[in-house]
mmCIF file of C-alpha atoms and ligand atoms in Angstrom:
data_model
loop_
_atom_site.group_PDB
_atom_site.id
_atom_site.type_symbol
_atom_site.label_atom_id
_atom_site.label_comp_id
_atom_site.label_asym_id
_atom_site.label_seq_id
_atom_site.Cartn_x
_atom_site.Cartn_y
_atom_site.Cartn_z
ATOM 1 C CA MET A 1 81.075 114.312 152.068
ATOM 2 C CA GLN A 2 81.528 111.019 153.984
ATOM 3 C CA LEU A 3 81.881 108.005 152.509
ATOM 4 C CA PHE A 4 81.823 104.633 154.784
ATOM 5 C CA GLY A 5 83.445 101.521 153.138
ATOM 6 C CA SER A 6 86.795 99.360 152.632
ATOM 7 C CA TYR A 7 89.954 100.062 150.455
ATOM 8 C CA THR A 8 88.910 96.364 149.054
ATOM 9 C CA SER A 9 85.539 96.765 148.008
ATOM 10 C CA PRO A 10 84.770 97.139 144.155
ATOM 11 C CA TYR A 11 81.564 98.826 144.849
ATOM 12 C CA VAL A 12 83.406 101.452 146.944
ATOM 13 C CA ARG A 13 86.297 101.486 144.492
ATOM 14 C CA HIS A 14 84.004 102.825 141.930
ATOM 15 C CA CYS A 15 82.649 105.880 143.972
ATOM 16 C CA ARG A 16 86.249 106.693 144.997
ATOM 17 C CA ILE A 17 86.717 106.876 141.228
ATOM 18 C CA ALA A 18 83.666 109.356 140.757
ATOM 19 C CA LEU A 19 84.585 111.280 143.477
ATOM 20 C CA SER A 20 88.097 111.811 142.182
ATOM 21 C CA GLU A 21 86.926 112.436 138.969
ATOM 22 C CA THR A 22 84.472 115.083 140.003
ATOM 23 C CA GLY A 23 86.838 116.724 142.280
ATOM 24 C CA THR A 24 84.674 116.209 145.084
ATOM 25 C CA GLU A 25 86.181 116.696 148.661
ATOM 26 C CA PHE A 26 85.143 113.486 150.861
ATOM 27 C CA THR A 27 86.566 111.683 153.579
ATOM 28 C CA LEU A 28 86.408 107.476 153.690
ATOM 29 C CA THR A 29 85.785 105.889 157.024
ATOM 30 C CA GLU A 30 86.760 102.280 157.157
ATOM 31 C CA THR A 31 83.653 100.538 158.064
ATOM 32 C CA ASP A 32 83.853 96.411 158.346
ATOM 33 C CA HIS A 33 80.741 93.979 158.504
ATOM 34 C CA ALA A 34 79.730 94.610 162.193
ATOM 35 C CA ALA A 35 79.641 98.281 161.711
ATOM 36 C CA SER A 36 77.895 98.621 158.453
ATOM 37 C CA ALA A 37 75.277 96.231 160.083
ATOM 38 C CA LYS A 38 75.020 98.750 162.865
ATOM 39 C CA GLN A 39 74.943 101.948 160.524
ATOM 40 C CA SER A 40 73.042 100.811 157.388
ATOM 41 C CA PRO A 41 69.677 99.013 157.227
ATOM 42 C CA ALA A 42 71.341 97.233 153.849
ATOM 43 C CA GLN A 43 74.377 96.125 156.400
ATOM 44 C CA ARG A 44 76.754 96.709 153.327
ATOM 45 C CA VAL A 45 79.086 99.220 152.196
ATOM 46 C CA PRO A 46 79.216 101.709 150.828
ATOM 47 C CA PHE A 47 77.036 104.004 152.065
ATOM 48 C CA MET A 48 77.489 107.704 152.364
ATOM 49 C CA GLU A 49 76.327 110.979 154.229
ATOM 50 C CA ASP A 50 76.379 114.694 152.869
ATOM 51 C CA GLY A 51 74.596 117.120 155.188
ATOM 52 C CA ASN A 52 70.985 115.387 155.606
ATOM 53 C CA VAL A 53 71.539 113.235 152.564
ATOM 54 C CA ARG A 54 72.023 109.597 153.640
ATOM 55 C CA LEU A 55 72.390 106.685 150.870
ATOM 56 C CA HIS A 56 72.724 103.271 151.121
ATOM 57 C CA ASP A 57 74.055 101.819 147.404
ATOM 58 C CA SER A 58 76.922 102.653 145.059
ATOM 59 C CA ALA A 59 74.490 103.340 142.232
ATOM 60 C CA SER A 60 72.627 105.839 144.439
ATOM 61 C CA ILE A 61 75.725 107.392 145.657
ATOM 62 C CA LEU A 62 77.157 107.661 141.879
ATOM 63 C CA LYS A 63 74.252 109.081 140.750
ATOM 64 C CA TYR A 64 74.314 112.005 143.476
ATOM 65 C CA VAL A 65 78.015 112.582 142.714
ATOM 66 C CA ARG A 66 77.784 112.561 139.025
ATOM 67 C CA GLU A 67 74.901 114.979 139.080
ATOM 68 C CA ARG A 68 76.125 117.087 141.801
ATOM 69 C CA ALA A 69 79.205 118.030 139.544
ATOM 70 C CA GLY A 70 76.886 118.643 136.734
ATOM 71 C CA GLN A 71 78.124 114.993 135.085
ATOM 72 C CA ALA A 72 75.181 112.792 133.621
ATOM 73 C CA TRP A 73 74.105 109.863 135.052
ATOM 74 C CA MET A 74 73.443 106.931 132.626
ATOM 75 C CA ALA A 75 71.998 108.963 130.138
ATOM 76 C CA ASP A 76 72.314 105.616 127.879
ATOM 77 C CA VAL A 77 70.676 102.555 128.387
ATOM 78 C CA GLN A 78 73.534 100.423 126.744
ATOM 79 C CA GLN A 79 75.538 101.695 129.415
ATOM 80 C CA TYR A 80 72.997 101.293 132.189
ATOM 81 C CA ASP A 81 72.679 97.584 130.902
ATOM 82 C CA LEU A 82 76.522 97.135 131.072
ATOM 83 C CA PHE A 83 76.448 98.281 134.694
ATOM 84 C CA CYS A 84 73.549 95.989 135.772
ATOM 85 C CA LEU A 85 75.196 93.204 134.020
ATOM 86 C CA CYS A 86 78.695 93.645 135.728
ATOM 87 C CA ASN A 87 76.492 94.025 139.052
ATOM 88 C CA THR A 88 74.894 90.651 138.681
ATOM 89 C CA ALA A 89 78.213 88.911 138.066
ATOM 90 C CA LEU A 90 79.874 91.208 140.968
ATOM 91 C CA ASP A 91 76.914 90.308 143.458
ATOM 92 C CA ALA A 92 77.192 86.687 142.430
ATOM 93 C CA THR A 93 81.022 86.384 142.774
ATOM 94 C CA ILE A 94 80.890 88.099 146.360
ATOM 95 C CA ASN A 95 78.003 86.212 147.355
ATOM 96 C CA VAL A 96 79.833 82.792 146.665
ATOM 97 C CA PHE A 97 83.152 84.125 148.167
ATOM 98 C CA LEU A 98 81.494 85.231 151.164
ATOM 99 C CA LEU A 99 79.488 82.033 151.793
ATOM 100 C CA GLU A 100 82.740 80.072 151.010
ATOM 101 C CA ARG A 101 84.613 81.958 153.641
ATOM 102 C CA SER A 102 81.830 81.167 156.050
ATOM 103 C CA GLY A 103 82.826 77.447 155.233
ATOM 104 C CA VAL A 104 79.819 76.688 152.731
ATOM 105 C CA ASP A 105 80.559 74.394 149.778
ATOM 106 C CA PRO A 106 79.310 76.403 146.917
ATOM 107 C CA GLN A 107 78.571 72.698 145.112
ATOM 108 C CA SER A 108 76.499 72.107 148.027
ATOM 109 C CA ASN A 109 73.234 73.044 146.584
ATOM 110 C CA ASP A 110 71.399 74.109 143.556
ATOM 111 C CA TYR A 111 71.077 77.659 144.192
ATOM 112 C CA LEU A 112 74.944 78.052 144.605
ATOM 113 C CA LYS A 113 75.420 76.014 141.704
ATOM 114 C CA ARG A 114 73.478 78.401 139.636
ATOM 115 C CA GLN A 115 74.922 81.339 141.134
ATOM 116 C CA SER A 116 78.554 79.862 139.746
ATOM 117 C CA GLY A 117 76.888 79.620 136.344
ATOM 118 C CA ARG A 118 75.588 82.767 136.508
ATOM 119 C CA ILE A 119 79.012 84.426 136.934
ATOM 120 C CA ARG A 120 80.246 82.465 133.942
ATOM 121 C CA THR A 121 77.352 83.210 131.581
ATOM 122 C CA THR A 122 77.577 86.766 132.601
ATOM 123 C CA VAL A 123 81.332 87.119 131.865
ATOM 124 C CA GLU A 124 80.782 85.130 128.549
ATOM 125 C CA ALA A 125 77.684 88.078 127.542
ATOM 126 C CA LEU A 126 80.100 90.835 128.719
ATOM 127 C CA GLU A 127 82.959 89.514 126.345
ATOM 128 C CA ALA A 128 80.395 89.531 123.499
ATOM 129 C CA LEU A 129 79.070 92.541 124.172
ATOM 130 C CA ALA A 130 82.355 94.162 124.633
ATOM 131 C CA ALA A 131 83.756 92.704 121.375
ATOM 132 C CA GLU A 132 80.615 93.741 119.822
ATOM 133 C CA ARG A 133 80.333 97.398 120.581
ATOM 134 C CA GLY A 134 83.915 98.532 122.132
ATOM 135 C CA LEU A 135 84.065 100.293 125.613
ATOM 136 C CA GLN A 136 84.605 103.858 126.402
ATOM 137 C CA TRP A 137 85.387 104.880 129.764
ATOM 138 C CA ASN A 138 82.041 105.588 131.784
ATOM 139 C CA ASP A 139 80.240 104.427 134.608
ATOM 140 C CA GLY A 140 79.162 100.812 133.077
ATOM 141 C CA SER A 141 82.877 100.004 132.102
ATOM 142 C CA ILE A 142 84.165 101.361 135.144
ATOM 143 C CA ARG A 143 81.973 98.936 137.225
ATOM 144 C CA LEU A 144 83.326 96.177 134.731
ATOM 145 C CA ALA A 145 87.019 96.976 135.412
ATOM 146 C CA CYS A 146 86.369 97.154 139.091
ATOM 147 C CA PHE A 147 84.517 93.865 139.000
ATOM 148 C CA MET A 148 87.425 92.229 137.181
ATOM 149 C CA ASP A 149 90.114 93.670 139.269
ATOM 150 C CA TRP A 150 88.357 92.520 142.312
ATOM 151 C CA ALA A 151 87.501 88.889 141.181
ATOM 152 C CA ILE A 152 91.213 88.369 140.325
ATOM 153 C CA TYR A 153 92.439 90.342 143.769
ATOM 154 C CA ARG A 154 90.597 87.658 145.159
ATOM 155 C CA GLN A 155 90.945 84.806 142.733
ATOM 156 C CA ARG A 156 87.648 84.248 142.070
ATOM 157 C CA PHE A 157 87.659 84.260 138.135
ATOM 158 C CA ASP A 158 90.294 83.569 135.348
ATOM 159 C CA PHE A 159 89.538 85.938 132.628
ATOM 160 C CA SER A 160 92.429 84.573 130.362
ATOM 161 C CA ALA A 161 89.892 83.035 128.055
ATOM 162 C CA TYR A 162 88.314 86.489 127.442
ATOM 163 C CA PRO A 163 90.602 88.826 125.272
ATOM 164 C CA THR A 164 88.450 91.840 125.038
ATOM 165 C CA LEU A 165 87.704 92.019 128.844
ATOM 166 C CA THR A 166 91.483 91.386 129.355
ATOM 167 C CA GLN A 167 92.437 94.415 126.785
ATOM 168 C CA TRP A 168 89.915 96.409 128.792
ATOM 169 C CA LEU A 169 91.047 95.836 132.169
ATOM 170 C CA LYS A 170 94.778 96.626 131.166
ATOM 171 C CA GLU A 171 93.525 100.113 129.618
ATOM 172 C CA ALA A 172 91.661 100.600 132.693
ATOM 173 C CA SER A 173 94.701 99.749 134.589
ATOM 174 C CA ALA A 174 96.857 102.349 132.692
ATOM 175 C CA ARG A 175 94.594 105.212 134.191
ATOM 176 C CA ASP A 176 95.667 107.210 137.290
ATOM 177 C CA GLU A 177 92.294 106.998 139.021
ATOM 178 C CA PHE A 178 92.290 103.257 138.646
ATOM 179 C CA LYS A 179 95.750 103.150 140.184
ATOM 180 C CA ALA A 180 95.087 104.974 142.647
ATOM 181 C CA THR A 181 92.176 103.351 144.263
ATOM 182 C CA ALA A 182 93.723 99.771 143.577
ATOM 183 C CA PRO A 183 92.873 97.357 146.646
ATOM 184 C CA PRO A 184 95.904 96.920 149.171
ATOM 185 C CA PRO A 185 98.283 94.072 148.386
ATOM 186 C CA GLN A 186 97.084 91.004 150.464
HETATM 187 N N1 GSH B 1 74.331 97.005 145.812
HETATM 188 C C1 GSH B 1 75.254 97.210 146.975
HETATM 189 C C2 GSH B 1 76.349 96.067 147.048
HETATM 190 C C3 GSH B 1 77.282 96.248 147.941
HETATM 191 C C4 GSH B 1 78.048 95.085 148.570
HETATM 192 O O1 GSH B 1 77.467 94.029 148.208
HETATM 193 N N2 GSH B 1 78.925 95.508 149.429
HETATM 194 C C5 GSH B 1 79.924 94.152 149.935
HETATM 195 C C6 GSH B 1 81.175 94.544 150.147
HETATM 196 S S1 GSH B 1 81.962 94.707 148.526
HETATM 197 C C7 GSH B 1 79.194 93.904 151.649
HETATM 198 O O2 GSH B 1 79.321 95.103 152.161
HETATM 199 N N3 GSH B 1 78.732 93.144 151.963
HETATM 200 C C8 GSH B 1 78.479 92.586 153.423
HETATM 201 C C9 GSH B 1 77.375 91.322 153.509
HETATM 202 O O3 GSH B 1 77.252 91.062 152.102
HETATM 203 O O4 GSH B 1 77.275 90.995 154.170
HETATM 204 C C10 GSH B 1 75.915 98.609 146.106
HETATM 205 O O5 GSH B 1 76.230 98.293 144.983
HETATM 206 O O6 GSH B 1 76.562 99.193 147.175
#
């Protein structure tokens, strides 16, 4: 199996964790924005090839990897909703990050202000949800840890006011597969 992506992408990291947990043999081909624009219609990473199977999103890749190994993928609707909420926060955070890198001021228009507001309200909801239900290691909560670690790595969000989330990242960070897939030092 060939995975295309970068060592810094939180979506790619989640796929690498699932590949490692399922003992799937794979190679990671480092793929930058220019290469992904040529090789994937989504113009994003990750994408994946396995024989004649070609997938273009971390969610479909994770479903493929888990089910190929006989594991369940999102059997539980609460786990799926957690995964979706984390994706909302992650997509908005990356969107603001990439726009800032291109020289756009995130306070310069209403849509970008809404993106910043969406990150904050989603993190608040994640804290409440985690405190109420507790978190077990699964693809919903792995996505949460990948989001948080990336947001800290890129200095996008301060989680210190969110104790349950902070504790979750601490627990995730003690796991071998999470440590082994950490983004490289900047
Ligand atoms: N929904 C996609 C999101 C992937 C994504 O946003 N990847 C980022 C890297 S972390 C990317 O390639 N962004 C390039 C761009 O937006 O131009 C997934 O889950 O795979």
